[in-house]
Structure formats: structure tokens, C-alpha cells
mmCIF file of C-alpha atoms and ligand atoms in Angstrom:
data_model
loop_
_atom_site.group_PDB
_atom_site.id
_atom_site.type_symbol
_atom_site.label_atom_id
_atom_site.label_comp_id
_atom_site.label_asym_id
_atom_site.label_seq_id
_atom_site.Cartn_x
_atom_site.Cartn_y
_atom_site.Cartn_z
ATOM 1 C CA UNK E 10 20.049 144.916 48.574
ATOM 2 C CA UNK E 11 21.042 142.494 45.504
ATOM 3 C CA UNK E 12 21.940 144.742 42.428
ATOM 4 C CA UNK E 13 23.106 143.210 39.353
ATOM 5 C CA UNK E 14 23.794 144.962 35.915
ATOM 6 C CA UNK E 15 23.097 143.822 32.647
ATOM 7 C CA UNK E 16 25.398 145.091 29.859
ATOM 8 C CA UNK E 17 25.269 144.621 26.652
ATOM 9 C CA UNK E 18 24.976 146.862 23.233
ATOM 10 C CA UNK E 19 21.140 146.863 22.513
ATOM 11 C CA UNK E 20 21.315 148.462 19.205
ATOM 12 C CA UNK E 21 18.254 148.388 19.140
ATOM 13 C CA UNK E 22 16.614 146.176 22.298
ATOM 14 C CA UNK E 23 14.458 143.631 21.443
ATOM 15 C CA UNK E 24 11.852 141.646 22.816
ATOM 16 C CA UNK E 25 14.648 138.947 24.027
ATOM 17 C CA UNK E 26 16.259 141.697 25.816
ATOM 18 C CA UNK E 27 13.611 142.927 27.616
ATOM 19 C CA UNK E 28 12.776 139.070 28.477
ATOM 20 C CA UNK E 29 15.673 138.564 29.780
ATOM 21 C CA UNK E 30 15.106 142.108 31.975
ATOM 22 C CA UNK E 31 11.911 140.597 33.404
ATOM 23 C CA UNK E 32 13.532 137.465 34.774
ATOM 24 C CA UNK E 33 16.364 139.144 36.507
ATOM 25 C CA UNK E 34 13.847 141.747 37.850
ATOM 26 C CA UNK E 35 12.146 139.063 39.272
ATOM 27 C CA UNK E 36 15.261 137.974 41.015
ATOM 28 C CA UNK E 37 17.394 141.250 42.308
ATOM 29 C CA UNK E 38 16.457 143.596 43.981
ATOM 30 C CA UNK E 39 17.482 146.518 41.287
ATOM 31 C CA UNK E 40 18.486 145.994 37.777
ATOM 32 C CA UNK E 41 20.761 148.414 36.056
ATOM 33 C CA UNK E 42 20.351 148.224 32.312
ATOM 34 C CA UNK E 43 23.783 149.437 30.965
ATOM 35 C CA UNK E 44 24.435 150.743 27.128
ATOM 36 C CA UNK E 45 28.391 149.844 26.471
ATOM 37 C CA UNK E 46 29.875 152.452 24.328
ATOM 38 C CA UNK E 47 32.033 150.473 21.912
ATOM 39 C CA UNK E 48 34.915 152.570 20.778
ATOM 40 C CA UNK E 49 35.326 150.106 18.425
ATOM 41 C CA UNK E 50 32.035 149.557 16.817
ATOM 42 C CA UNK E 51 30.033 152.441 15.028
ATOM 43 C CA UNK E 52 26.460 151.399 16.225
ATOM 44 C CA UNK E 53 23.522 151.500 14.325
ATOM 45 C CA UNK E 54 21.688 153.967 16.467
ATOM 46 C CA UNK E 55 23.849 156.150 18.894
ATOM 47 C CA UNK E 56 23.823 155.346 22.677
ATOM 48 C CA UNK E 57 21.883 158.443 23.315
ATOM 49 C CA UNK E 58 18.858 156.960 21.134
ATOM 50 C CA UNK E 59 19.210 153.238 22.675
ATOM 51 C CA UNK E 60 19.237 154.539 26.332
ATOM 52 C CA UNK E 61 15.735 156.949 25.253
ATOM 53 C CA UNK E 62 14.221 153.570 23.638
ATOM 54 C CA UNK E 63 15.474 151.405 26.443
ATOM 55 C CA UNK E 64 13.719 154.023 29.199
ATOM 56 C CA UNK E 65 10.689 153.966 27.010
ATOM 57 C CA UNK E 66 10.546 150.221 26.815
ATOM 58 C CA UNK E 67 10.880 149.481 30.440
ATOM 59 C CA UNK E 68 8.780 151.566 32.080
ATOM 60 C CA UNK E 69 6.734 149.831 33.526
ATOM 61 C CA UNK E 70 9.294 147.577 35.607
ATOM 62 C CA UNK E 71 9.996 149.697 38.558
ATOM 63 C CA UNK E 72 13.171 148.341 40.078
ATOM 64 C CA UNK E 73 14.820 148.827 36.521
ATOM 65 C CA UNK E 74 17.470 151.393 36.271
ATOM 66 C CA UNK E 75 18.349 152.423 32.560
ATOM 67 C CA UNK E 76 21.995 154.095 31.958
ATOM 68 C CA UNK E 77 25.349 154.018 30.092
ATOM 69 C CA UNK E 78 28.733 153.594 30.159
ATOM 70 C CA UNK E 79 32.206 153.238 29.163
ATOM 71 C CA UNK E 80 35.342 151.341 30.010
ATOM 72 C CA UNK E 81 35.245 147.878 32.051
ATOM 73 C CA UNK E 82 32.376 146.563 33.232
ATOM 74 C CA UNK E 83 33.321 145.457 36.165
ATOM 75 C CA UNK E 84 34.550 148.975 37.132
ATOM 76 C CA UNK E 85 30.769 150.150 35.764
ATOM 77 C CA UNK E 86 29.491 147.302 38.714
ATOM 78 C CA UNK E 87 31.699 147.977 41.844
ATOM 79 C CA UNK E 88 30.942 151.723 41.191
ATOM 80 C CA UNK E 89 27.210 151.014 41.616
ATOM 81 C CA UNK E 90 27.521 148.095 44.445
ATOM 82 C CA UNK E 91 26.565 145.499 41.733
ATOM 83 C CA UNK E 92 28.056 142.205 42.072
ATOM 84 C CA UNK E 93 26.149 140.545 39.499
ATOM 85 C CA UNK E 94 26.411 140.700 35.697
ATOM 86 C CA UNK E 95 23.284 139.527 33.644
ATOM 87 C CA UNK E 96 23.872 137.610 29.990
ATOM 88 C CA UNK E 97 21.341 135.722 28.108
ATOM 89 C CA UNK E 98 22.032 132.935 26.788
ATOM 90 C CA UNK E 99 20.404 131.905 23.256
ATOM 91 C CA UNK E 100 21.902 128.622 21.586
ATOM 92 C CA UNK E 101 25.172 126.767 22.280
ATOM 93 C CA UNK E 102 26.692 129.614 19.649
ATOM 94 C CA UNK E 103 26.265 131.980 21.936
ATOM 95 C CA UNK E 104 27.754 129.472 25.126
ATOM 96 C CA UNK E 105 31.474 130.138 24.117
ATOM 97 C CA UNK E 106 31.448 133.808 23.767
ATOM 98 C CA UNK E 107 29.522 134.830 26.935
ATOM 99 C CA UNK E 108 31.613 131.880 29.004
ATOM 100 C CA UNK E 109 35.236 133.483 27.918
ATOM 101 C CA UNK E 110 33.637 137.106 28.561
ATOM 102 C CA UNK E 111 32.495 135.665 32.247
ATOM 103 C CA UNK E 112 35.715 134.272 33.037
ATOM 104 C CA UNK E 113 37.550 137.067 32.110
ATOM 105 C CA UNK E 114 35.182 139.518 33.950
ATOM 106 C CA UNK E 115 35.837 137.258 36.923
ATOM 107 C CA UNK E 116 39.265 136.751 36.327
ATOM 108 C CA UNK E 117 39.460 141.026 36.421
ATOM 109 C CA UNK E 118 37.324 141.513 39.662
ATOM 110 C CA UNK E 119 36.765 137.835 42.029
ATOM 111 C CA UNK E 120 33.373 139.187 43.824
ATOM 112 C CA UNK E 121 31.857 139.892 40.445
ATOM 113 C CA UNK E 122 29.136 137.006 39.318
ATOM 114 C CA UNK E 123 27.549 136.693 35.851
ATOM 115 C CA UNK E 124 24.290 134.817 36.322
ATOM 116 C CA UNK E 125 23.320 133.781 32.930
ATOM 117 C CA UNK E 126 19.539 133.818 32.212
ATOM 118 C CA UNK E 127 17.065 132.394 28.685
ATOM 119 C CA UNK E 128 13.820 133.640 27.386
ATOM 120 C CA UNK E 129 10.595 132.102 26.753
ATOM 121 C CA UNK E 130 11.061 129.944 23.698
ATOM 122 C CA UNK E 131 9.029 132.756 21.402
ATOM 123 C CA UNK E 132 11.976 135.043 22.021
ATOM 124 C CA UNK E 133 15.013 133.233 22.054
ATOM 125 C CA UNK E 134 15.416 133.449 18.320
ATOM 126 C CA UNK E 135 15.717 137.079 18.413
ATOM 127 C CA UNK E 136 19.310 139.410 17.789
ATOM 128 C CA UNK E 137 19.250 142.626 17.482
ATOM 129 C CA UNK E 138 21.452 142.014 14.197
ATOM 130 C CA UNK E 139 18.305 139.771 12.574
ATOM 131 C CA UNK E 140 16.300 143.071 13.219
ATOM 132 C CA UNK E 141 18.454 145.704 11.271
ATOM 133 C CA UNK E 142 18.878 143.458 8.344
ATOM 134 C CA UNK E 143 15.129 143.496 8.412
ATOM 135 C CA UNK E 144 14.628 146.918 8.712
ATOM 136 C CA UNK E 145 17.230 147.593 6.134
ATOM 137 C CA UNK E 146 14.511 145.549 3.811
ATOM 138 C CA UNK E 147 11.979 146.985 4.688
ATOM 139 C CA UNK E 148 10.613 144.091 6.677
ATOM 140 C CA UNK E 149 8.288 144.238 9.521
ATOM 141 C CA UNK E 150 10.000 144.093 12.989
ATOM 142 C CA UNK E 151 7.165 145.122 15.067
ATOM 143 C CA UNK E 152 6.772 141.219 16.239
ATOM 144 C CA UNK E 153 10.699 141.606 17.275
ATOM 145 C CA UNK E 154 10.762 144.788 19.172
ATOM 146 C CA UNK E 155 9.022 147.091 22.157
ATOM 147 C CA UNK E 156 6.602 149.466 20.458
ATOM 148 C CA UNK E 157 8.788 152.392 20.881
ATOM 149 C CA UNK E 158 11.323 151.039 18.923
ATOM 150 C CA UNK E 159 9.182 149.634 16.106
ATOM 151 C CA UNK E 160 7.792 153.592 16.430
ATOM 152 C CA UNK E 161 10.631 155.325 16.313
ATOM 153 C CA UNK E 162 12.479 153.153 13.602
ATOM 154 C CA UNK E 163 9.171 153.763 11.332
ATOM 155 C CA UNK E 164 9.954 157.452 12.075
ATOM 156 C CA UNK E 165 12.946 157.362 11.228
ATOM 157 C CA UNK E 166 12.947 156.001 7.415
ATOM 158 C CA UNK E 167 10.107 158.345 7.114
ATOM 159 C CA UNK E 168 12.193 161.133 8.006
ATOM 160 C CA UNK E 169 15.846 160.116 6.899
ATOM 161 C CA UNK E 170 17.755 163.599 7.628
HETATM 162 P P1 LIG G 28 26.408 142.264 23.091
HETATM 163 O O1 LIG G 28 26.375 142.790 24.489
HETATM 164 O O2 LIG G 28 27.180 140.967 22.996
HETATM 165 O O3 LIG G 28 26.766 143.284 22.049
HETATM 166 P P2 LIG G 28 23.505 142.389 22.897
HETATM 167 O O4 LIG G 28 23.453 143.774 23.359
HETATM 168 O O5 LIG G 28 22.723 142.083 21.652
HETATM 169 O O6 LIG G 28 24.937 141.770 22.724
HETATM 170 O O7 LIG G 28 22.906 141.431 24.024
HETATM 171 C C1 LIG G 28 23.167 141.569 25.397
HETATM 172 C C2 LIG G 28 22.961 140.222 26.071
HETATM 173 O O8 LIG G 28 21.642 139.740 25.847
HETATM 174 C C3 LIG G 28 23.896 139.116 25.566
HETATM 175 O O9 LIG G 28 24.235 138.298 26.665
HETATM 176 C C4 LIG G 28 23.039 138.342 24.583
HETATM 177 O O10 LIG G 28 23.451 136.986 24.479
HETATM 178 C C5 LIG G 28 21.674 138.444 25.258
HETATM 179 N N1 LIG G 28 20.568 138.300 24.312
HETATM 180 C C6 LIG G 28 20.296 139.038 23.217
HETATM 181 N N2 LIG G 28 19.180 138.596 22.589
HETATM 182 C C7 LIG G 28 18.737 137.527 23.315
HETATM 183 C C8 LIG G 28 17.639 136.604 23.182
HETATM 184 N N3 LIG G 28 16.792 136.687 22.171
HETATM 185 N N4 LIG G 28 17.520 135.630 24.116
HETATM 186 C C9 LIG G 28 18.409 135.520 25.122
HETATM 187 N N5 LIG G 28 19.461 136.353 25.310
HETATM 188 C C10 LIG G 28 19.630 137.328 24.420
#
């Protein structure tokens, strides 16, 4: 059984994300979509609320797995017999980033692959970072993101606590 993980922050996940999901459903056997807690980084929503949005998002794929985690990834991918990591890749700005973060996760663990993967065309625009400063503006991001996450965003200027 081929199971591959894809990491990443989704604050929130997007329509690229879930693109990208697709494909490498499509391909592996089981795909493990992992939140990263980021010590470093306060997110936008907490991991608690991406995982729920993620799980509501994907339901419909069935060999998609939807979870968390902290500390290296490739510890996260041995522990779950995963010797695949899953990146998108969206322009030639995003090339040098994901190729150092690939060397070094192979550099850190040999067996561990990252198989890098692109959206349709009508996605591959798309960051989650475009879609806060959107929302912070009161822009319309339901084109951008799964309809639990345009739902739940809605909600939540509504209902700031
Ligand atoms: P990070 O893990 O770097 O914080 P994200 O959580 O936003 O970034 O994204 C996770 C992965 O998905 C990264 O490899 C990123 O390049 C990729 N990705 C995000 N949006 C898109 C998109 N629209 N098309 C292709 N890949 C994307």
C-alpha cells in the first residue's frame, strides 16, 4: 500500500489545495492530509479549525486521511508508513523554497520522496495568503475556497467574539 502525506499549513485550504489532494489521490493508495503546527507562526485560524474545515472539505475523497501534527515531518511519515511527501508547485517562486525543503527532508530521512504535483491552470493562482487579505477587505473568496470555508469565514465576521 503506497501512502504519501501532504503537509503543509492550510490556513485556510483553498481550492489549489484540495486540487492538488485530488491528483495525489488519484495516485496513492491513501493520502494523509497533515496540519503543521508552527511554533513559530501564530496562524490565522487555529489548527483545530483548519483540520474541522479540511475534514469538511474532503469528504467526499475516500482514501483521504485528515490529521495534525508537530515536529519533523519526516518523523510525522515513517510513523504512519508514508514514504512520500506531497508539495504543489505554483510558479518558479515557489521552485526554490519547496526544492531546499525536499532536499533537506531527504537529506534527514533517505527513503523519504517528495513528489511534487500542479493544479489545473484555474487554480494555480491561488495562496491561502491572497485569501485572508481578501477576507480582511471584505472581498468575496467564495471562488477561492471549499464551501465550508467560505461558510464558516462568513460566520465568523458575523459573529466576531
Ligand atoms: P506551507 O506548507 O508552505 O505553509 P501551504 O499550506 O499554503 O504552504 O501549502 C502547502 C503546499 O501546497 C505547498 O507545497 C504549496 O506550494 C502548495 N500549494 C498551495 N496553493 C497551491 C496552488 N494554488 N497550486 C499549487 N500548489 C499549491
Amino acid at each position: 500500500m503506497k501512502i504519501a502525506i501532504y503537509p503543509g499549513s492550510f490556513d485556510p485550504i483553498t481550492y489549489g489545495h484540495l486540487d492538488i489532494l485530488k491528483n495525489a489521490s488519484e495516485i496513492f493508495d491513501k493520502v494523509i492530509i497533515a496540519v503543521a503546527h508552527n511554533g513559530a507562526k501564530t496562524g490565522f485560524l487555529s489548527v483545530e479549525e483548519r483540520v474541522e474545515l479540511i475534514k469538511k472539505s474532503v469528504k467526499d475523497i475516500e482514501n483521504v486521511e485528515v490529521d495534525s501534527f508537530e515536529g519533523l515531518t519526516v518523523e510525522y511519515a515513517k510513523k504512519h508508513d508514508a514514504n512520500v511527501l506531497i508539495r504543489g508547485l505554483r510558479a518558479v517562486s515557489d521552485f526554490e523554497f519547496e526544492m531546499q525543503l525536499s532536499q533537506t527532508n531527504s537529506a534527514l530521512c533517505d527513503e523519504i520522496k517528495t513528489v511534487f504535483l500542479t493544479t489545473k491552470p484555474k487554480y494555480n493562482f491561488i495562496s491561502s495568503s491572497t485569501i485572508k487579505e481578501i477576507y480582511a477587505n471584505g472581498g468575496d473568496i467564495s471562488k477561492f475556497v471549499p464551501e465550508a470555508v467560505d461558510k464558516y469565514l462568513n460566520e465568523k465576521i458575523a459573529k466576531p467574539c
